[in-house]
């Protein structure tokens, strides 16, 4: 038999079953919120003293004691106890052990329900800041690479079939745009979660003359949460965070899929430096793109965590329920997975080496400039549908004779339409095709360079 918890054991006549104690504990994983828990307690004690609920000597002892405990934890000297259930009670029990009676006064006017809701918000706020920093680092890498590769021509694909030539820089900036939206979603989430639940206590508020605005401002929140019941029961912010993360991981997964394809011998568009790859224990020739493969794989668990949290919340009546303790492991794993994936990508992307000759060779196969020939005919007065038909026949000849449109003689092409003149070859080159798409958001290298400048400006804001 384990001991009854001293912080709530008063009304119990038998000790908690040893297995139940371990089963219901969260300290194994919520100890990672110790810094947020201590910051919340210091703000709460400061507010209580200002409101005259705590005397100055108790406040000073509590603050000094909590700071000493934080240092103990950071030195690895703190003894976490399953019997004390969670991070909140572990810290509080240690405080009382260190400073005596004053430690027992800290929990005046609060509950673990508002305390845990506050800790998670503080934790996620920090996590979002760290994620945004890595996201920005990755975006910088993409912009640098995009500028360097603005003139590099690769085949653009639809249905994974060669469609039209594009600038490699343009393709890189497509990824940048995805990440720009992800960044916006994290910032929205941060702004919405930045409210302080402290003072909601168990669910109904408290009888002490507390100042919730003061606690909120001490912790850097925009203000207190509006409704005490909602304050302790709401985990929307965790779901929003996981939702933003699920979408980010979807983007990184698509990005990964392209890198895996491009690094293959069949494509050969990019070279991923050895330090981001591993070999095979049996096949000496292998160099595997492990980082993108693993990130693609890790998107699965993050998607799962989002569904897990939605399901966790859907059946809960107001206000707090113990179910909520299950919010932390998926949340923490999401933070770790997203941070790790972003870090790997931010390190790897600037080191990617393009292989322009392979990209060019691929772009010259598959009639990537067929649309350009149709557009040329339209400029010469041929209706687009007729032009489409004419070019289709020219492509047929190319397929049968194993040649690209640009490799045909003028007379051959003129057999399909006498609107075709000697100037047609300007439209059939890869360079001509790119340069012609010279509008906002297009793939002309000049437009890619302009987009790079806009991306830099966005990053500097
Ligand atoms: N460990 C709990 C959690 O993670 C803290 C709040 C417990 N509150 C309670 N009334 N049992 O949610």
Coordinates of C-alpha atoms and ligand atoms in Angstrom, one line a residue:
X1 CA 0.0 0.0 0.0
X2 CA 1.2 3.4 -0.8
X3 CA 0.6 6.5 1.3
X4 CA -2.4 8.7 1.0
X5 CA -1.5 12.0 -0.7
X6 CA -0.9 14.6 2.0
X7 CA -2.2 17.4 -0.2
X8 CA -5.7 15.9 -0.5
X9 CA -5.8 12.8 1.8
X10 CA -7.8 14.4 4.6
X11 CA -11.2 12.8 3.7
X12 CA -9.7 9.4 2.8
X13 CA -9.8 6.4 5.1
X14 CA -7.5 4.1 3.1
X15 CA -4.4 4.7 1.1
X16 CA -4.4 4.8 -2.7
X17 CA -3.8 1.5 -4.3
X18 CA -0.2 1.4 -5.4
X19 CA -1.0 0.6 -9.0
X20 CA -3.7 3.3 -9.1
X21 CA -1.3 5.8 -7.8
X22 CA 1.2 5.1 -10.6
X23 CA -1.6 4.8 -13.1
X24 CA -3.1 8.2 -12.3
X25 CA 0.2 10.1 -11.9
X26 CA 1.4 12.5 -14.6
X27 CA 4.7 13.7 -13.1
X28 CA 6.7 11.4 -15.4
X29 CA 5.8 13.6 -18.3
X30 CA 4.5 16.9 -16.9
X31 CA 7.7 17.6 -15.0
X32 CA 8.9 19.2 -18.2
X33 CA 6.6 22.2 -17.4
X34 CA 8.5 22.9 -14.1
X35 CA 9.7 26.3 -15.3
X36 CA 6.2 27.4 -16.3
X37 CA 4.8 26.0 -13.1
X38 CA 7.2 27.9 -10.9
X39 CA 6.7 31.2 -12.9
X40 CA 3.0 30.8 -12.4
X41 CA 3.4 30.2 -8.7
X42 CA 5.6 33.3 -8.3
X43 CA 3.1 35.5 -10.1
X44 CA 0.3 34.1 -8.1
X45 CA 2.1 34.7 -4.8
X46 CA 3.1 38.2 -5.9
X47 CA -0.5 39.1 -6.7
X48 CA -1.7 37.5 -3.4
X49 CA 0.7 39.7 -1.4
X50 CA -0.3 42.8 -3.3
X51 CA -3.9 42.0 -2.5
X52 CA -3.1 41.6 1.2
X53 CA -3.9 37.9 1.2
X54 CA -0.3 36.9 1.9
X55 CA 2.1 38.8 4.1
X56 CA 5.4 40.1 2.8
X57 CA 7.5 37.7 4.7
X58 CA 5.6 34.7 3.3
X59 CA 5.7 36.1 -0.2
X60 CA 9.5 36.6 0.0
X61 CA 10.0 33.1 1.4
X62 CA 7.8 31.5 -1.3
X63 CA 9.6 33.3 -4.1
X64 CA 13.1 32.5 -2.8
X65 CA 12.0 28.9 -2.2
X66 CA 10.6 28.5 -5.7
X67 CA 13.7 29.9 -7.3
X68 CA 15.9 27.6 -5.2
X69 CA 13.7 24.6 -6.3
X70 CA 14.1 25.7 -10.0
X71 CA 17.9 25.6 -9.5
X72 CA 17.7 22.2 -7.8
X73 CA 15.7 20.8 -10.8
X74 CA 18.1 22.4 -13.3
X75 CA 21.1 20.8 -11.4
X76 CA 19.3 17.5 -11.6
X77 CA 19.1 17.2 -7.9
X78 CA 15.3 17.3 -7.5
X79 CA 13.7 14.0 -6.5
X80 CA 10.5 13.6 -8.4
X81 CA 7.9 11.5 -6.6
X82 CA 5.1 9.4 -8.2
X83 CA 3.3 9.6 -4.8
X84 CA 3.0 13.3 -5.3
X85 CA 1.2 12.7 -8.6
X86 CA 2.2 15.7 -10.8
X87 CA 4.6 18.6 -11.2
X88 CA 2.4 20.9 -9.3
X89 CA 2.3 18.9 -6.1
X90 CA 5.9 17.8 -6.3
X91 CA 7.1 21.5 -6.4
X92 CA 4.6 22.6 -3.7
X93 CA 5.6 19.7 -1.4
X94 CA 9.3 20.5 -1.8
X95 CA 8.5 24.2 -1.1
X96 CA 6.9 23.3 2.2
X97 CA 9.8 21.0 3.0
X98 CA 12.2 23.9 2.5
X99 CA 10.3 26.9 3.9
X100 CA 7.7 25.4 6.3
X101 CA 4.2 27.0 6.9
X102 CA 4.5 29.7 4.2
X103 CA 4.8 26.9 1.6
X104 CA 1.3 25.7 2.6
X105 CA -0.1 29.2 2.0
X106 CA 0.8 29.3 -1.7
X107 CA -2.2 27.3 -2.9
X108 CA -4.6 29.9 -1.4
X109 CA -7.1 31.0 -4.0
X110 CA -6.1 28.6 -6.8
X111 CA -6.5 25.0 -7.8
X112 CA -4.5 22.6 -9.9
X113 CA -7.2 23.1 -12.5
X114 CA -6.3 26.7 -13.3
X115 CA -2.7 26.0 -12.5
X116 CA -2.3 23.3 -15.1
X117 CA -4.3 25.3 -17.7
X118 CA -1.9 28.2 -17.1
X119 CA 1.2 26.0 -17.3
X120 CA 0.3 24.5 -20.6
X121 CA -0.4 27.9 -22.2
X122 CA 2.9 29.2 -21.0
X123 CA 4.7 26.1 -22.2
X124 CA 3.0 26.3 -25.6
X125 CA 3.8 30.0 -25.9
X126 CA 7.5 29.1 -25.5
X127 CA 7.3 26.2 -27.8
X128 CA 5.6 28.3 -30.5
X129 CA 8.4 30.9 -30.2
X130 CA 11.0 28.1 -30.6
X131 CA 9.1 26.6 -33.6
X132 CA 8.8 30.0 -35.3
X133 CA 12.6 30.6 -34.9
X134 CA 13.3 27.2 -36.7
X135 CA 10.7 27.8 -39.3
X136 CA 12.2 31.2 -40.1
X137 CA 15.6 29.7 -40.3
X138 CA 14.3 27.2 -42.9
X139 CA 12.6 29.9 -44.8
X140 CA 15.9 31.9 -45.0
X141 CA 17.6 28.8 -46.3
X142 CA 15.0 28.4 -49.0
X143 CA 15.2 32.1 -50.1
X144 CA 19.0 31.9 -50.4
X145 CA 18.8 28.8 -52.4
X146 CA 16.0 30.2 -54.6
X147 CA 18.0 33.2 -55.4
X148 CA 21.0 31.1 -56.4
X149 CA 18.9 28.8 -58.5
X150 CA 16.6 31.4 -60.2
X151 CA 18.0 30.7 -63.6
X152 CA 18.2 26.9 -63.2
X153 CA 15.6 25.2 -65.3
X154 CA 13.8 22.0 -64.3
X155 CA 10.7 20.3 -65.6
X156 CA 7.6 21.3 -63.7
X157 CA 5.2 18.4 -63.2
X158 CA 1.5 17.8 -63.0
X159 CA 0.4 14.2 -62.4
X160 CA 4.2 13.6 -62.1
X161 CA 4.4 13.9 -65.9
X162 CA 6.5 16.6 -67.4
X163 CA 4.3 19.7 -67.9
X164 CA 6.1 22.9 -68.5
X165 CA 9.6 24.1 -67.6
X166 CA 10.0 26.1 -64.4
X167 CA 12.8 27.8 -62.6
X168 CA 14.2 25.6 -59.7
X169 CA 14.1 28.8 -57.6
X170 CA 10.4 29.1 -58.4
X171 CA 9.8 25.6 -57.1
X172 CA 11.8 26.4 -53.9
X173 CA 9.7 29.5 -53.3
X174 CA 6.5 27.4 -53.6
X175 CA 7.7 25.6 -50.5
X176 CA 8.4 29.0 -48.9
X177 CA 4.8 30.0 -49.4
X178 CA 3.5 26.9 -47.6
X179 CA 5.7 27.7 -44.7
X180 CA 4.6 31.3 -44.7
X181 CA 1.0 30.1 -44.1
X182 CA 2.2 27.7 -41.4
X183 CA 4.0 30.6 -39.6
X184 CA 0.8 32.6 -39.7
X185 CA -1.2 29.8 -38.2
X186 CA 1.3 29.4 -35.3
X187 CA 1.2 33.2 -34.7
X188 CA -2.6 33.1 -34.7
X189 CA -2.6 30.2 -32.3
X190 CA -0.1 32.1 -30.0
X191 CA -2.2 35.2 -30.0
X192 CA -5.4 33.3 -29.1
X193 CA -3.8 31.2 -26.3
X194 CA -2.2 34.2 -24.7
X195 CA -4.8 34.6 -21.9
X196 CA -4.4 33.7 -18.3
X197 CA -6.7 31.2 -16.6
X198 CA -5.3 31.8 -13.1
X199 CA -7.9 32.8 -10.7
X200 CA -10.6 30.5 -12.2
X201 CA -9.5 28.2 -9.4
X202 CA -11.3 24.8 -9.4
X203 CA -14.0 26.1 -11.8
X204 CA -16.1 28.8 -10.1
X205 CA -13.4 31.4 -9.1
X206 CA -12.4 32.1 -5.6
X207 CA -13.6 34.0 -2.5
X208 CA -10.3 36.0 -2.0
X209 CA -9.9 39.5 -3.3
X210 CA -7.6 38.5 -6.2
X211 CA -6.5 40.7 -9.1
X212 CA -6.6 38.4 -12.2
X213 CA -5.4 41.3 -14.5
X214 CA -2.3 41.6 -12.3
X215 CA -1.4 37.9 -12.5
X216 CA -2.0 37.9 -16.2
X217 CA 0.3 40.9 -16.8
X218 CA 3.0 39.5 -14.5
X219 CA 3.1 36.4 -16.8
X220 CA 3.1 38.4 -20.0
X221 CA -0.4 37.4 -21.0
X222 CA -2.6 39.9 -22.9
X223 CA -5.2 39.6 -20.1
X224 CA -7.2 37.1 -18.0
X225 CA -9.5 34.5 -19.6
X226 CA -13.1 35.7 -19.5
X227 CA -15.1 32.8 -17.9
X228 CA -13.9 30.6 -15.0
X229 CA -15.6 27.5 -16.2
X230 CA -14.2 27.8 -19.7
X231 CA -10.8 28.6 -18.3
X232 CA -10.3 25.2 -16.7
X233 CA -12.1 23.1 -19.3
X234 CA -10.7 24.7 -22.5
X235 CA -8.0 22.9 -24.5
X236 CA -8.8 24.5 -27.8
X237 CA -5.4 26.1 -27.9
X238 CA -3.8 22.6 -27.7
X239 CA -5.9 21.4 -30.6
X240 CA -5.2 24.5 -32.6
X241 CA -1.5 24.0 -32.0
X242 CA -1.7 20.4 -33.1
X243 CA -3.7 21.4 -36.1
X244 CA -1.2 23.9 -37.2
X245 CA 1.5 21.3 -36.6
X246 CA -0.4 18.6 -38.6
X247 CA -0.5 20.9 -41.6
X248 CA 3.1 21.9 -41.2
X249 CA 4.1 18.3 -41.1
X250 CA 2.0 17.6 -44.2
X251 CA 4.0 20.3 -46.0
X252 CA 7.3 18.9 -44.8
X253 CA 6.2 15.5 -45.8
X254 CA 5.4 16.6 -49.4
X255 CA 8.7 18.5 -49.5
X256 CA 10.4 15.2 -48.3
X257 CA 8.7 13.2 -50.9
X258 CA 10.1 15.4 -53.6
X259 CA 13.6 15.3 -52.2
X260 CA 13.5 11.5 -52.0
X261 CA 12.4 11.4 -55.6
X262 CA 14.9 14.0 -56.7
X263 CA 17.8 12.4 -55.0
X264 CA 17.1 9.0 -56.7
X265 CA 19.4 7.9 -59.6
X266 CA 16.4 8.1 -61.9
X267 CA 15.8 11.8 -61.3
X268 CA 19.2 12.9 -60.0
X269 CA 18.0 16.5 -59.7
X270 CA 19.6 17.2 -56.3
X271 CA 22.4 15.8 -54.2
X272 CA 21.8 15.6 -50.5
X273 CA 25.2 15.9 -48.6
X274 CA 26.4 12.7 -47.0
X275 CA 26.0 14.0 -43.5
X276 CA 22.2 13.9 -43.9
X277 CA 22.1 10.4 -45.3
X278 CA 23.0 6.9 -44.2
X279 CA 24.2 3.8 -45.9
X280 CA 23.1 0.2 -46.0
X281 CA 24.6 -2.6 -44.0
X282 CA 24.4 -5.0 -46.9
X283 CA 24.5 -2.9 -50.1
X284 CA 27.8 -1.0 -50.2
X285 CA 26.6 1.3 -53.0
X286 CA 23.6 2.7 -51.0
X287 CA 23.2 6.3 -49.9
X288 CA 19.8 6.7 -48.4
X289 CA 17.9 10.0 -48.0
X290 CA 17.0 9.2 -44.3
X291 CA 16.2 12.7 -43.1
X292 CA 13.4 13.4 -45.6
X293 CA 12.2 9.8 -45.3
X294 CA 12.0 10.1 -41.6
X295 CA 10.3 13.4 -41.6
X296 CA 7.7 12.1 -44.1
X297 CA 7.2 9.2 -41.7
X298 CA 7.0 11.4 -38.6
X299 CA 4.1 13.4 -40.1
X300 CA 1.9 10.3 -39.2
X301 CA 2.3 10.7 -35.4
X302 CA 1.6 14.4 -35.5
X303 CA -1.6 13.8 -37.5
X304 CA -2.5 11.1 -35.0
X305 CA -2.0 13.5 -32.0
X306 CA -4.5 16.0 -33.6
X307 CA -7.1 13.3 -33.8
X308 CA -6.2 12.1 -30.4
X309 CA -6.8 15.5 -28.8
X310 CA -10.1 16.1 -30.7
X311 CA -11.3 12.8 -29.4
X312 CA -10.1 13.4 -25.9
X313 CA -12.2 16.6 -25.6
X314 CA -15.4 15.6 -27.5
X315 CA -17.2 13.8 -24.7
X316 CA -16.2 15.9 -21.7
X317 CA -18.9 17.8 -19.8
X318 CA -17.7 21.1 -18.3
X319 CA -15.6 21.9 -16.4
X320 CA -12.3 20.1 -15.6
X321 CA -12.1 16.3 -15.9
X322 CA -9.1 14.0 -15.3
X323 CA -9.3 13.1 -18.9
X324 CA -7.5 16.4 -19.6
X325 CA -4.3 14.9 -18.2
X326 CA -4.1 13.0 -21.4
X327 CA -3.5 16.2 -23.3
X328 CA 0.2 16.5 -22.4
X329 CA 1.9 13.5 -24.0
X330 CA 0.5 14.1 -27.5
X331 CA 1.2 17.8 -27.1
X332 CA 4.8 17.4 -26.0
X333 CA 5.5 14.8 -28.7
X334 CA 4.1 17.2 -31.3
X335 CA 6.4 19.9 -30.0
X336 CA 9.5 17.6 -30.1
X337 CA 8.6 16.1 -33.5
X338 CA 8.0 19.5 -35.1
X339 CA 11.1 21.1 -33.6
X340 CA 13.3 18.1 -34.6
X341 CA 11.9 18.0 -38.2
X342 CA 12.3 21.7 -38.7
X343 CA 15.8 21.7 -37.3
X344 CA 16.9 18.9 -39.7
X345 CA 15.4 20.7 -42.6
X346 CA 16.8 24.1 -41.7
X347 CA 20.3 22.4 -41.5
X348 CA 19.9 20.4 -44.7
X349 CA 18.2 22.8 -47.2
X350 CA 21.1 25.3 -47.5
X351 CA 23.4 22.3 -48.2
X352 CA 21.3 20.8 -51.0
X353 CA 23.2 20.8 -54.3
X354 CA 21.2 21.2 -57.5
X355 CA 22.3 19.2 -60.6
X356 CA 21.2 21.6 -63.4
X357 CA 22.4 19.4 -66.2
X358 CA 20.1 16.6 -65.0
X359 CA 17.2 18.9 -64.6
X360 CA 17.8 20.3 -68.0
X361 CA 17.9 16.9 -69.7
X362 CA 14.7 16.0 -68.0
X363 CA 13.0 19.2 -69.1
X364 CA 14.0 18.5 -72.7
X365 CA 12.1 15.2 -72.6
X366 CA 8.3 15.1 -72.5
X367 CA 7.6 18.1 -74.8
X368 CA 7.7 20.7 -72.0
X369 CA 7.4 23.6 -74.5
X370 CA 4.3 22.2 -76.3
X371 CA 2.1 24.9 -74.6
X372 CA 4.5 27.5 -75.7
X373 CA 4.1 26.4 -79.3
X374 CA 0.3 26.6 -78.9
X375 CA 0.6 30.1 -77.4
X376 CA 2.9 31.1 -80.3
X377 CA 0.2 30.0 -82.8
X378 CA -2.4 32.0 -80.9
X379 CA -0.2 35.1 -81.2
X380 CA -0.2 34.5 -85.0
X381 CA -4.0 34.5 -85.0
X382 CA -4.8 30.8 -84.7
X383 CA -7.7 30.1 -82.2
X384 CA -6.4 28.3 -79.1
X385 CA -8.4 25.1 -79.7
X386 CA -7.1 24.8 -83.2
X387 CA -3.6 25.5 -82.0
X388 CA -3.9 22.8 -79.4
X389 CA -4.8 20.3 -82.1
X390 CA -1.9 21.4 -84.4
X391 CA 0.6 21.0 -81.6
X392 CA -0.8 17.7 -80.6
X393 CA 0.0 16.4 -84.1
X394 CA 3.5 17.9 -84.0
X395 CA 4.0 16.1 -80.6
X396 CA 2.9 12.9 -82.2
X397 CA 5.6 13.2 -84.8
X398 CA 8.1 13.9 -82.0
X399 CA 7.0 10.8 -80.2
X400 CA 7.3 8.7 -83.3
X401 CA 10.7 10.1 -84.3
X402 CA 12.2 10.4 -80.8
X403 CA 12.7 14.2 -81.0
X404 CA 11.7 17.3 -79.0
X405 CA 9.8 20.1 -80.8
X406 CA 12.9 22.3 -80.7
X407 CA 14.8 19.6 -82.7
X408 CA 12.4 19.7 -85.7
X409 CA 13.2 21.5 -88.9
X410 CA 11.1 24.6 -89.8
X411 CA 9.6 22.9 -92.9
X412 CA 8.5 19.9 -90.7
X413 CA 6.7 22.2 -88.3
X414 CA 5.2 24.3 -91.1
X415 CA 3.6 21.1 -92.5
X416 CA 1.2 21.4 -89.4
X417 CA 0.5 25.1 -89.8
X418 CA 1.7 27.8 -92.2
X419 CA 1.3 30.3 -89.4
X420 CA 4.6 29.0 -88.1
X421 CA 7.7 31.1 -89.0
X422 CA 11.4 31.0 -88.3
X423 CA 10.9 33.0 -85.0
X424 CA 9.1 29.9 -83.6
X425 CA 12.3 28.5 -82.2
X426 CA 12.5 31.4 -79.7
X427 CA 9.4 30.0 -78.1
X428 CA 10.5 26.4 -78.2
X429 CA 13.7 26.8 -76.0
X430 CA 13.5 26.2 -72.3
X431 CA 14.8 29.7 -71.6
X432 CA 12.2 31.3 -74.0
X433 CA 9.5 29.4 -72.3
X434 CA 10.5 30.6 -68.8
X435 CA 11.2 34.2 -69.8
X436 CA 7.7 34.4 -71.5
X437 CA 5.9 33.8 -68.1
X438 CA 6.8 37.2 -67.0
X439 CA 4.0 38.3 -64.7
X440 CA 3.5 38.5 -60.9
X441 CA 3.8 34.9 -59.5
X442 CA 5.2 33.5 -62.8
X443 CA 8.3 31.5 -63.3
X444 CA 10.4 33.9 -65.4
X445 CA 13.8 34.3 -63.6
X446 CA 13.2 38.0 -63.3
X447 CA 9.9 37.3 -61.5
X448 CA 11.6 34.7 -59.3
X449 CA 14.2 37.3 -58.2
X450 CA 11.4 39.8 -57.5
X451 CA 9.6 37.1 -55.4
X452 CA 12.9 36.5 -53.5
X453 CA 13.0 40.2 -52.6
X454 CA 9.4 40.1 -51.4
X455 CA 10.2 37.0 -49.4
X456 CA 13.1 38.8 -47.8
X457 CA 11.0 41.7 -46.9
X458 CA 8.3 39.5 -45.3
X459 CA 11.1 37.7 -43.3
X460 CA 12.4 41.1 -42.1
X461 CA 9.0 42.3 -40.9
Ligands
LIG1 N1 -2.1 16.4 -13.4 C1 -3.3 17.1 -13.7 C2 -3.5 17.3 -15.2 O1 -2.5 17.1 -15.9 C3 -3.3 18.4 -12.9 C4 -4.7 18.8 -12.6 C5 -5.4 17.9 -11.7 N2 -6.6 18.4 -11.1 C6 -7.4 17.6 -10.4 N3 -8.5 18.1 -10.0 N4 -7.2 16.3 -10.3 O2 -4.5 17.7 -15.7

